[in-house]
XYZ file of C-alpha atoms in Angstrom:
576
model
C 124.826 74.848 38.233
C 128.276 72.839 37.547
C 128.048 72.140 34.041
C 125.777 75.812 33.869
C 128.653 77.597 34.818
C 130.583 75.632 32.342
C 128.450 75.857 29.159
C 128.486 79.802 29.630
C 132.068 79.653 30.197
C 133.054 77.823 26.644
C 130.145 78.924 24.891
C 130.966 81.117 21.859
C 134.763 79.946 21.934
C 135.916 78.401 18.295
C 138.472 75.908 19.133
C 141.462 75.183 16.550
C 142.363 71.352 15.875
C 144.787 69.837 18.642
C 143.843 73.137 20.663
C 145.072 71.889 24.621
C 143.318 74.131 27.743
C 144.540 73.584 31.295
C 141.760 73.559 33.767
C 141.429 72.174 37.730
C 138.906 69.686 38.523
C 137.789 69.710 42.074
C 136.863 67.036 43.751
C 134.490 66.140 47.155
C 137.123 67.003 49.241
C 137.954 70.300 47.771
C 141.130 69.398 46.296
C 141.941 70.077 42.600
C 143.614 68.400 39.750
C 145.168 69.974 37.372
C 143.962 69.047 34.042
C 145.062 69.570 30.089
C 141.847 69.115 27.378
C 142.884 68.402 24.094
C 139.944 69.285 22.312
C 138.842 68.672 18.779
C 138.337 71.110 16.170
C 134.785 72.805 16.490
C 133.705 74.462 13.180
C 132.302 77.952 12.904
C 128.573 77.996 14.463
C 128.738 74.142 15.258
C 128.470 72.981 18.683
C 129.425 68.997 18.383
C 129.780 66.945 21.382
C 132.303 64.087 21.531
C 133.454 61.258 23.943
C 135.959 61.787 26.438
C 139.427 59.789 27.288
C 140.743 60.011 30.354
C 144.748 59.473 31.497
C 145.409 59.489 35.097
C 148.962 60.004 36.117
C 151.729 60.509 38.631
C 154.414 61.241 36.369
C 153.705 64.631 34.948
C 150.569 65.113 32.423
C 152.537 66.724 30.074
C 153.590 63.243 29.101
C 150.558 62.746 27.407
C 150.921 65.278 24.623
C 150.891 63.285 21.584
C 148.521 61.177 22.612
C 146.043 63.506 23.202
C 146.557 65.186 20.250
C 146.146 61.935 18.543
C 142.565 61.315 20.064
C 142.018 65.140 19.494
C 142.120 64.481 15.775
C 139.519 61.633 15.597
C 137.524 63.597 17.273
C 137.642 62.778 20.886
C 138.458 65.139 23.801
C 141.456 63.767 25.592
C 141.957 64.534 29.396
C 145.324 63.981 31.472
C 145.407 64.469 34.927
C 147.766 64.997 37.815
C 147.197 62.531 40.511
C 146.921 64.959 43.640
C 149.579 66.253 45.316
C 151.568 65.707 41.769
C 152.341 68.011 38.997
C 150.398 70.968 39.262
C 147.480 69.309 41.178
C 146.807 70.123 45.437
C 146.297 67.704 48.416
C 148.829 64.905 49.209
C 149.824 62.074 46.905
C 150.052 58.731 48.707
C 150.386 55.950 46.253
C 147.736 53.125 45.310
C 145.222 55.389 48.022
C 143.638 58.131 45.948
C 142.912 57.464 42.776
C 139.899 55.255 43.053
C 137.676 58.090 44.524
C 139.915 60.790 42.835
C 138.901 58.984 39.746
C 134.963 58.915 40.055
C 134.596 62.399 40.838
C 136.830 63.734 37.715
C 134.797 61.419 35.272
C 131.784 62.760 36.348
C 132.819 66.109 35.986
C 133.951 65.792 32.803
C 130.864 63.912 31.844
C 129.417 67.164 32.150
C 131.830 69.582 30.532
C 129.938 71.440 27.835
C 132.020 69.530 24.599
C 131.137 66.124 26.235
C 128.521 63.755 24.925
C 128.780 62.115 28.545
C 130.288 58.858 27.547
C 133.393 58.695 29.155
C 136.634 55.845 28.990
C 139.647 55.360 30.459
C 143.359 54.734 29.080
C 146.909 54.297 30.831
C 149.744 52.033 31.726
C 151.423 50.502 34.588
C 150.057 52.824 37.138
C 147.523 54.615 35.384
C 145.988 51.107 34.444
C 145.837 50.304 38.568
C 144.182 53.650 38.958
C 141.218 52.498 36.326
C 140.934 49.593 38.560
C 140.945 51.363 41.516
C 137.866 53.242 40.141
C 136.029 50.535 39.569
C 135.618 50.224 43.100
C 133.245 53.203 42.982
C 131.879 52.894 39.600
C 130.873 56.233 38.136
C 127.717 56.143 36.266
C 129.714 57.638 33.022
C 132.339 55.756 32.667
C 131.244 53.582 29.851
C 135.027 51.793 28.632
C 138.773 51.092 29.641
C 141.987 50.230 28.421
C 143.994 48.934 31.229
C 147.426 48.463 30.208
C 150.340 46.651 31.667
C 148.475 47.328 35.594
C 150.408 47.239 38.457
C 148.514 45.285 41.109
C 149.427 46.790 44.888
C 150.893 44.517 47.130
C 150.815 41.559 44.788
C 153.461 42.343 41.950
C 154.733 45.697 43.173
C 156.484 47.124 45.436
C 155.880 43.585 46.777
C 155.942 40.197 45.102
C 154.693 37.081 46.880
C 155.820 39.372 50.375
C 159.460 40.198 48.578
C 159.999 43.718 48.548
C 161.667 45.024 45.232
C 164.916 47.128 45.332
C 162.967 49.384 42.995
C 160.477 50.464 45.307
C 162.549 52.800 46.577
C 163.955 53.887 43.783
C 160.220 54.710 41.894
C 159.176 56.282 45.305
C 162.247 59.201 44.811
C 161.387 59.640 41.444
C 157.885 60.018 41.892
C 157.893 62.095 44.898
C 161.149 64.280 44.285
C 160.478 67.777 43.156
C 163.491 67.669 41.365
C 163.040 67.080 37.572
C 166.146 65.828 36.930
C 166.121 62.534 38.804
C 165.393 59.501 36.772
C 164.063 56.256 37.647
C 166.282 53.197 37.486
C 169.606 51.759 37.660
C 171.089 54.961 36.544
C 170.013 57.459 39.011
C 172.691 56.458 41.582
C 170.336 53.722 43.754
C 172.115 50.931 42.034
C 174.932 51.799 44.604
C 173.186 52.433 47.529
C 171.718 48.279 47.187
C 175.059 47.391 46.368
C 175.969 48.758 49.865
C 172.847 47.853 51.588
C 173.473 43.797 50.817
C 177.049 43.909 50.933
C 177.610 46.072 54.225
C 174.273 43.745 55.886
C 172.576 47.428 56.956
C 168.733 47.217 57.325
C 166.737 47.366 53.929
C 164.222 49.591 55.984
C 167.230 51.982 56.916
C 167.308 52.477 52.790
C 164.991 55.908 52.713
C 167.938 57.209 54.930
C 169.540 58.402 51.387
C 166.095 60.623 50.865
C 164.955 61.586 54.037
C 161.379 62.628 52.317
C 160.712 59.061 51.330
C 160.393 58.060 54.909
C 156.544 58.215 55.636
C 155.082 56.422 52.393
C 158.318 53.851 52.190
C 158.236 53.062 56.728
C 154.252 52.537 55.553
C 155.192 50.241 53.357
C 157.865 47.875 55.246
C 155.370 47.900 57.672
C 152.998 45.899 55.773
C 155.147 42.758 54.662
C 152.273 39.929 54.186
C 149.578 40.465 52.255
C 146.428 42.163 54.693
C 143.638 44.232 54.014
C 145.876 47.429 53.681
C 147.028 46.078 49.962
C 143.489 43.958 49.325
C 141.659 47.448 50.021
C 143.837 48.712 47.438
C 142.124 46.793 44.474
C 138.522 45.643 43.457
C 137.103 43.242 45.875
C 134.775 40.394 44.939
C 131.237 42.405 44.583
C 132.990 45.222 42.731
C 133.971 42.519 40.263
C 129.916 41.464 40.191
C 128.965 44.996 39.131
C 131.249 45.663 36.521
C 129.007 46.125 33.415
C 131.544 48.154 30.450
C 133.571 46.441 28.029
C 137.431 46.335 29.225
C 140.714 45.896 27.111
C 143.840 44.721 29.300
C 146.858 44.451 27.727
C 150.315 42.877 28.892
C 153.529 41.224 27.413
C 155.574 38.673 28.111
C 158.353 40.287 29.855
C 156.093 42.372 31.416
C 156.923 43.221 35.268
C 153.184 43.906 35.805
C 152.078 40.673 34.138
C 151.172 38.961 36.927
C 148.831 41.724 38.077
C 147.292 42.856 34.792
C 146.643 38.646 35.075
C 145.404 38.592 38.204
C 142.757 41.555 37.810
C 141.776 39.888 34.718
C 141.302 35.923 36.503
C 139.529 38.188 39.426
C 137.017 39.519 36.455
C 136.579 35.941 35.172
C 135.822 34.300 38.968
C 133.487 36.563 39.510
C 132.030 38.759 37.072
C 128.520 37.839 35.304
C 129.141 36.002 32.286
C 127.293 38.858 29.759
C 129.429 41.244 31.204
C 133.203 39.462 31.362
C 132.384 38.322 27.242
C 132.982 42.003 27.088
C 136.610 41.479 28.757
C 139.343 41.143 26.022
C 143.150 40.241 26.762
C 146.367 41.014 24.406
C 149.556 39.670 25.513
C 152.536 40.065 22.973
C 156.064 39.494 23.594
C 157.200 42.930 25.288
C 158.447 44.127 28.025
C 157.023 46.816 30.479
C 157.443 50.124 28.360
C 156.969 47.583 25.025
C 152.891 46.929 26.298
C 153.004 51.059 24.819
C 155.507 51.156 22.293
C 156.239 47.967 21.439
C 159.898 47.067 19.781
C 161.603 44.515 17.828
C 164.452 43.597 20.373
C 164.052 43.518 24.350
C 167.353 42.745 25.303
C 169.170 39.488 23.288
C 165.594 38.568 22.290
C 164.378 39.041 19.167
C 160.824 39.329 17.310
C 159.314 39.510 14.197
C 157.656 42.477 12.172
C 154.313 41.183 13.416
C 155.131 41.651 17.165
C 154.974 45.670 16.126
C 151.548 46.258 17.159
C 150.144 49.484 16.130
C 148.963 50.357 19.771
C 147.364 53.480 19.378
C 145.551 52.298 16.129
C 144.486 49.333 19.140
C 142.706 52.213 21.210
C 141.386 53.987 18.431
C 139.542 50.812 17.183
C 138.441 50.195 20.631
C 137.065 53.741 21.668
C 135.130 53.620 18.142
C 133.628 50.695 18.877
C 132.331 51.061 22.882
C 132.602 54.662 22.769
C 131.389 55.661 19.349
C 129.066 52.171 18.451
C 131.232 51.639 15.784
C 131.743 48.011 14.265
C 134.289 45.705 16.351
C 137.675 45.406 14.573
C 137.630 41.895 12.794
C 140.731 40.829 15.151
C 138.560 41.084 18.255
C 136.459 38.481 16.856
C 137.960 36.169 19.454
C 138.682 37.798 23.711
C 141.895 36.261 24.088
C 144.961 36.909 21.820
C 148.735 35.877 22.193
C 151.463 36.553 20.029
C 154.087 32.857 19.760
C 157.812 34.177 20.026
C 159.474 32.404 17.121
C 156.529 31.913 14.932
C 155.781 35.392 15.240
C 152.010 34.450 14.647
C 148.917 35.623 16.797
C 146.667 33.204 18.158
C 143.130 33.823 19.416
C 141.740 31.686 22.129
C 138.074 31.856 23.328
C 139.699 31.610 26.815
C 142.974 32.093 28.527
C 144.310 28.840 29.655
C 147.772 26.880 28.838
C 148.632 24.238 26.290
C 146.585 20.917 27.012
C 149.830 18.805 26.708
C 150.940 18.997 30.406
C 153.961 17.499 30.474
C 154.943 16.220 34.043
C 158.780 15.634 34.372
C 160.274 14.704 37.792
C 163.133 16.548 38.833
C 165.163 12.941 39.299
C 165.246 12.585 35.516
C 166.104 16.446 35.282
C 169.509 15.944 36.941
C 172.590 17.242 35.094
C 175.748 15.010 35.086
C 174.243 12.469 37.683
C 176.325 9.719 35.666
C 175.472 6.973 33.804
C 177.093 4.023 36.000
C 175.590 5.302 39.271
C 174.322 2.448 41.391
C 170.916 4.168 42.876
C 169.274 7.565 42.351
C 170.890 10.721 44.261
C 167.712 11.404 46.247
C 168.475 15.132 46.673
C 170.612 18.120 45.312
C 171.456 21.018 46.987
C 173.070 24.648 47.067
C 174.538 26.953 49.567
C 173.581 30.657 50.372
C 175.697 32.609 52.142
C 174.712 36.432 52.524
C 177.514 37.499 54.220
C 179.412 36.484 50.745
C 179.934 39.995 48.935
C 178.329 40.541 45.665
C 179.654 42.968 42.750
C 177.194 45.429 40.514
C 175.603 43.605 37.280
C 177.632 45.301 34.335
C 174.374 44.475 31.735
C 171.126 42.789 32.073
C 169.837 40.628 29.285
C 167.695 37.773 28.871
C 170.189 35.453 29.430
C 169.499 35.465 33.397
C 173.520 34.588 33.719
C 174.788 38.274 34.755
C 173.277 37.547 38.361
C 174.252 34.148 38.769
C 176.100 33.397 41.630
C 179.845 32.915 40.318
C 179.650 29.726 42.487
C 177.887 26.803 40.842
C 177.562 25.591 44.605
C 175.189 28.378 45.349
C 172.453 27.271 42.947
C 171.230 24.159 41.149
C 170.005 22.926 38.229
C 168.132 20.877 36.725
C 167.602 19.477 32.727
C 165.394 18.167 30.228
C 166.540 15.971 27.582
C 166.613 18.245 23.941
C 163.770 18.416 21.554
C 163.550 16.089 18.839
C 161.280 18.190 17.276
C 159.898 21.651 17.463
C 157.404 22.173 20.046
C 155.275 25.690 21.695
C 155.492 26.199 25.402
C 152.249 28.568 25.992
C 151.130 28.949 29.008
C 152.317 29.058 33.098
C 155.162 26.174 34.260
C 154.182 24.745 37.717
C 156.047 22.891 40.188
C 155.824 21.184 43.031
C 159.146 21.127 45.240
C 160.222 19.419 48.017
C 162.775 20.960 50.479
C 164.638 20.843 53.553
C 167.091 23.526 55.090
C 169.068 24.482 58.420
C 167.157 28.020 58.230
C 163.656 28.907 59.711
C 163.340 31.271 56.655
C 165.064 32.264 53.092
C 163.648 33.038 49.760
C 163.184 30.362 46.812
C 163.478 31.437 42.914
C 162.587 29.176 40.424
C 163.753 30.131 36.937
C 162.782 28.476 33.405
C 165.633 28.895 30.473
C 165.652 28.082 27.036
C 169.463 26.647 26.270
C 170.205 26.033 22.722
C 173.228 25.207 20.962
C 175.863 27.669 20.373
C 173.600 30.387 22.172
C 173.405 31.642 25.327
C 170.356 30.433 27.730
C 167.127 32.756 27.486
C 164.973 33.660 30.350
C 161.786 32.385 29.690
C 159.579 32.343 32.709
C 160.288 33.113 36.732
C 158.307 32.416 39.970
C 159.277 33.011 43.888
C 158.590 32.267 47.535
C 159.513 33.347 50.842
C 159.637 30.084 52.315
C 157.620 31.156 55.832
C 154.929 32.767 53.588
C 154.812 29.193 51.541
C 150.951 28.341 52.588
C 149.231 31.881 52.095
C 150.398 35.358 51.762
C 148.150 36.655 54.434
C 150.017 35.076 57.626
C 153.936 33.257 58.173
C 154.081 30.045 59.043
C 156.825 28.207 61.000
C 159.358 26.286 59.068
C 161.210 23.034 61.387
C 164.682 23.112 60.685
C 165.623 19.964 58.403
C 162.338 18.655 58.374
C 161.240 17.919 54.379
C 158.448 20.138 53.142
C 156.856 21.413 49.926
C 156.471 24.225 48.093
C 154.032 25.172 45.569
C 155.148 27.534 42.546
C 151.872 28.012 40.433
C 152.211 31.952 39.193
C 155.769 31.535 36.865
C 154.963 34.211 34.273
C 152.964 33.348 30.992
C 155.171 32.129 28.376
C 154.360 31.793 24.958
C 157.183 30.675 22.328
C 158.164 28.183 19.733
C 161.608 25.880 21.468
C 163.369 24.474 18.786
C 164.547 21.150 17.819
C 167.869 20.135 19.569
C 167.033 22.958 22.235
C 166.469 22.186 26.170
C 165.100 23.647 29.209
C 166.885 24.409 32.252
C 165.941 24.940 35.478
C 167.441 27.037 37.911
C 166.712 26.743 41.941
C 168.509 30.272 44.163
C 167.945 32.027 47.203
C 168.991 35.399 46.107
C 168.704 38.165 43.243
C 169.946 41.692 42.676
C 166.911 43.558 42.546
C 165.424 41.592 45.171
C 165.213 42.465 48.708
C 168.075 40.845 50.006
C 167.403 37.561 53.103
C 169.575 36.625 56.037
C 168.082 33.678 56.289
C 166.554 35.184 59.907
C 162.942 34.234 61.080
C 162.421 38.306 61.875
C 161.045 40.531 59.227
C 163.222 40.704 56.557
C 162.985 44.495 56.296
C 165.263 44.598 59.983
C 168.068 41.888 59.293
C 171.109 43.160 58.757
C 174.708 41.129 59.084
C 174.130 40.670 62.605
C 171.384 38.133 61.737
C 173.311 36.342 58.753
C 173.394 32.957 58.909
C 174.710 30.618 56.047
C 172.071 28.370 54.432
C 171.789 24.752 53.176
C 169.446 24.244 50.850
C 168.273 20.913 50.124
C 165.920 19.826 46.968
C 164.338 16.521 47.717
C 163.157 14.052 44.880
C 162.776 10.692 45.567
C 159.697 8.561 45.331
C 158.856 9.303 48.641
C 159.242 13.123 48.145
C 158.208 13.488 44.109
C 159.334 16.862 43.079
C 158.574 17.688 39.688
C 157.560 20.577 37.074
C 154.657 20.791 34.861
C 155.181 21.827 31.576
C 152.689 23.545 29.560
C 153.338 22.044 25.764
C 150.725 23.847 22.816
C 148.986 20.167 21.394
C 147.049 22.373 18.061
C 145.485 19.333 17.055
C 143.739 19.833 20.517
C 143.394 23.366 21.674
C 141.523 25.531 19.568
C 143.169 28.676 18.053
C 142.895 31.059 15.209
C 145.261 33.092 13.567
C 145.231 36.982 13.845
C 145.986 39.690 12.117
C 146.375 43.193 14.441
C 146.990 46.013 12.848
C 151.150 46.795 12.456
C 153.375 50.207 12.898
C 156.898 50.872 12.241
């Protein structure tokens, strides 16, 4: 009676090209969401049916204007939608909850809008590509293809990573939830002050919502949940839901990416447990950009620099795609292989038949890493170390760039570092660094980042690649462990971000061990949830970094060996 009503309803009307038309969807729960067709143009006495995109979003659908009219014009109808509670939609939005249900009853309702052939895909970023993952835990019958782009992962790379709470939670939670249009997200909407005075003054990070009283409920939730349970896993796909996905699926991430680690980790999740016919079907970009650059990708993301060919034409991308697994179109040529990465430097694209790093491992100790260790010295130092001190005040980052030095503790005591020798030649790093690191400290708990530079002559050092631990959370996520106080230990860092670029000849990496960053949740150094320490729980740390023969620490290195690992250059298709 549904798709009755609507037939009747549209019958008769001539549409003009890129015309839009506002409807509500409602779902099983009687809610609606407010929707915006842009339909394509329907000639006089024809009645064509076409595919249908879909863009789930919190942020206003009204963002998605020129793409739909884009999609409009090759003849697809293109759907945004207000998450509930959002835009002009009803209900309540709570993030990361919703969508996956939301999702399965507006594709099948759009499946059976009059102008719709039935086949039905998905498109959107950051979290619109979560919410196409969150509907594959229900799996409507009509949804047929999806482009998940830059996808935040719940729990696992935001508002949480590895159990550390980012500053910007917060901060994305106003903007999201505030009626009022002209807050922004980010540094500039006046938060950057309010953690300046959190960390500084040692008030609770939970007391933070204080500033926007309605934040309280979803950000309280939140804090609540500081390992890694079921409330975050239940969030996401679980293992079967993997096992029945059947449709072809485009992910797409960059190197900068803050979301990289999930759009990876939904994409290893496919691989582990998907049937082989249907993950052959799974394809992976991953070009040098940064969060908004996975969309609209640019030349320059901070100091760092990339060539013409990094300038993907994206929507061309999705246009190919939808063509071919919405339209049975022929698979663009560059898809010939399901894994392609862009090499910073070389500006060249690479396919792989699978993702996985360069074969040349490289396994340097972090003894022979040491910087200025001397050259007379009778016996190996068997351990370096840094201070942290969090009742030391901090001042606001002026810039941030890719050097990874704005941050930096002014005191060269409250970090170390570590070297390799330079290049004699050129060589790629492509792939994920992993270490191994043995430590020791006077604190039952702290945080550990472990940073990867490039440092080249007569240049400042480049952020290349960044991984992190909250010590007591060292084993699993899931549960804390207890951590003896001075008693050696190790620590596993296996989930730095993918790197992929060309180091030059006479160029070095650098290491760099710290306990604290400014858009990280801030540590005492207190065995109680961090959330609840303030400067009544500070307590200065001593950090030590074991490596000795009897406690090897060391780094793997992920070198590109092309007379080894088999690639093939690429050609996507370029914009402006």
């Amino acid at each position: 009676m549904r798709a009755l009503a609507l037939f009747i309803l549209f019958m008769g009307v001539q549409f003009s090209p890129l015309a839009a038309k506002d409807m509500l969807i409602p779902l099983r729960d009687n809610t609606q969401l407010a929707a915006t067709l842009y339909l394509p143009e329907q000639k006089q006495n024809q009645f064509k049916k076409f595919p249908v995109i879909v863009q789930f979003t919190p942020y206003g659908r009204a963002e998605a204007k020129s793409r739909g009219e884009y999609f409009s014009q090759h003849d697809y109808i293109f759907v945004a939608v207000d998450s509930r509670g959002l835009g002009d939609s009803t209900g309540q939005f709570v993030p990361f909850i919703d969508e996956g249900k939301d999702g399965y009853d507006v594709i099948e309702y759009l499946a059976q809008y009059p102008l719709s052939n039935g086949k039905v895909g998905t498109l959107g970023g950051s979290y619109r590509g979560f919410a196409q993952w969150a509907i594959q835990k229900y799996r409507p019958p009509s949804l047929q293809s999806m482009v998940a782009i830059a996808s935040v992962y719940p729990g696992y790379d935001f508002p949480i990573r590895n159990n550390i709470f980012s500053d910007y939670a917060i901060s994305w939670l106003d903007f999201v939830l505030s009626k009022d249009e002209s807050k922004r997200y980010g540094s500039g909407d006046g938060w950057s002050n309010a953690y300046l005075q959190q960390k500084n003054n040692g008030t609770a990070f939970k007391d933070l919502d204080k500033y926007n009283s309605h934040l309280s409920k979803v950000y309280q939730a939140w804090l609540a949940r500081p390992n890694y349970d079921e409330y975050w896993q239940n969030m996401v796909p679980e293992r079967n839901d993997y096992t029945q996905i059947s449709m072809p699926i485009l992910s797409i991430t960059g190197h900068y990416d803050g979301d990289q680690r999930g759009t990876l980790k939904y994409y290893k999740n496919h691989l582990q447990w998907a049937k082989q016919q249907a993950f052959e079907q799974h394809y992976l970009i991953m070009g040098p950009w940064d969060h908004s650059g996975t969309r609209v990708p640019k030349r320059q993301v901070h100091q760092a620099q990339f060539k013409a060919q990094s300038m993907v034409d994206m929507p061309k991308v999705y246009l190919d795609w939808f063509n071919w697994t919405l339209k049975e179109k022929n698979k663009p040529d560059y898809l010939n292989l399901p894994v392609l990465q862009y090499i910073q430097s070389k500006g060249q694209w690479l396919g792989q038949h699978s993702l996985r790093s360069g074969s040349n491992i490289e396994h340097v100790s972090l003894q022979s890493m040491l910087i200025n260790q001397g050259e007379h010295s009778v016996s190996p130092v068997p351990y370096s170390s840094y201070g942290y001190d969090p009742k030391k005040e901090i001042t606001l980052p002026k810039a941030f760039d890719m050097t990874g030095s704005v941050d930096l503790p002014s005191e060269q005591s409250s970090y170390a570092a570590f070297e390799t020798p330079t290049l004699e030649q050129n060589k790629v790093l492509f792939g994920q660094f992993e270490a191994h690191i043995w430590l020791s400290m006077n604190v039952t708990d702290t945080d550990v980042y472990l940073e990867a530079f490039e440092v080249c002559p007569g240049s400042a050092m480049r952020l290349l690649s960044q991984a992190q631990r909250r010590i007591k959370y060292r084993n699993t996520l899931s549960s804390p462990i207890s951590t003896p106080i001075n008693v050696p230990f190790t620590v596993k860092f296996d989930d730095f971000d993918w790197v992929a670029r060309e180091i030059n000849q006479g160029c070095k990496l650098r290491f760099l061990v710290r306990s604290s960053k400014w858009h990280q949740q801030k540590h005492f150094n207190s065995g109680l949830p961090v959330a609840f320490h303030t400067m009544a729980n500070a307590q200065a740390a001593e950090i030590r970094i074991l490596h000795s023969d009897d406690f090897p620490s060391h780094i793997q290195i992920p070198w590109l060996d092309s007379s080894a690992d088999v690639v093939k250059p690429l050609n996507l298709p370029l914009g402006q």
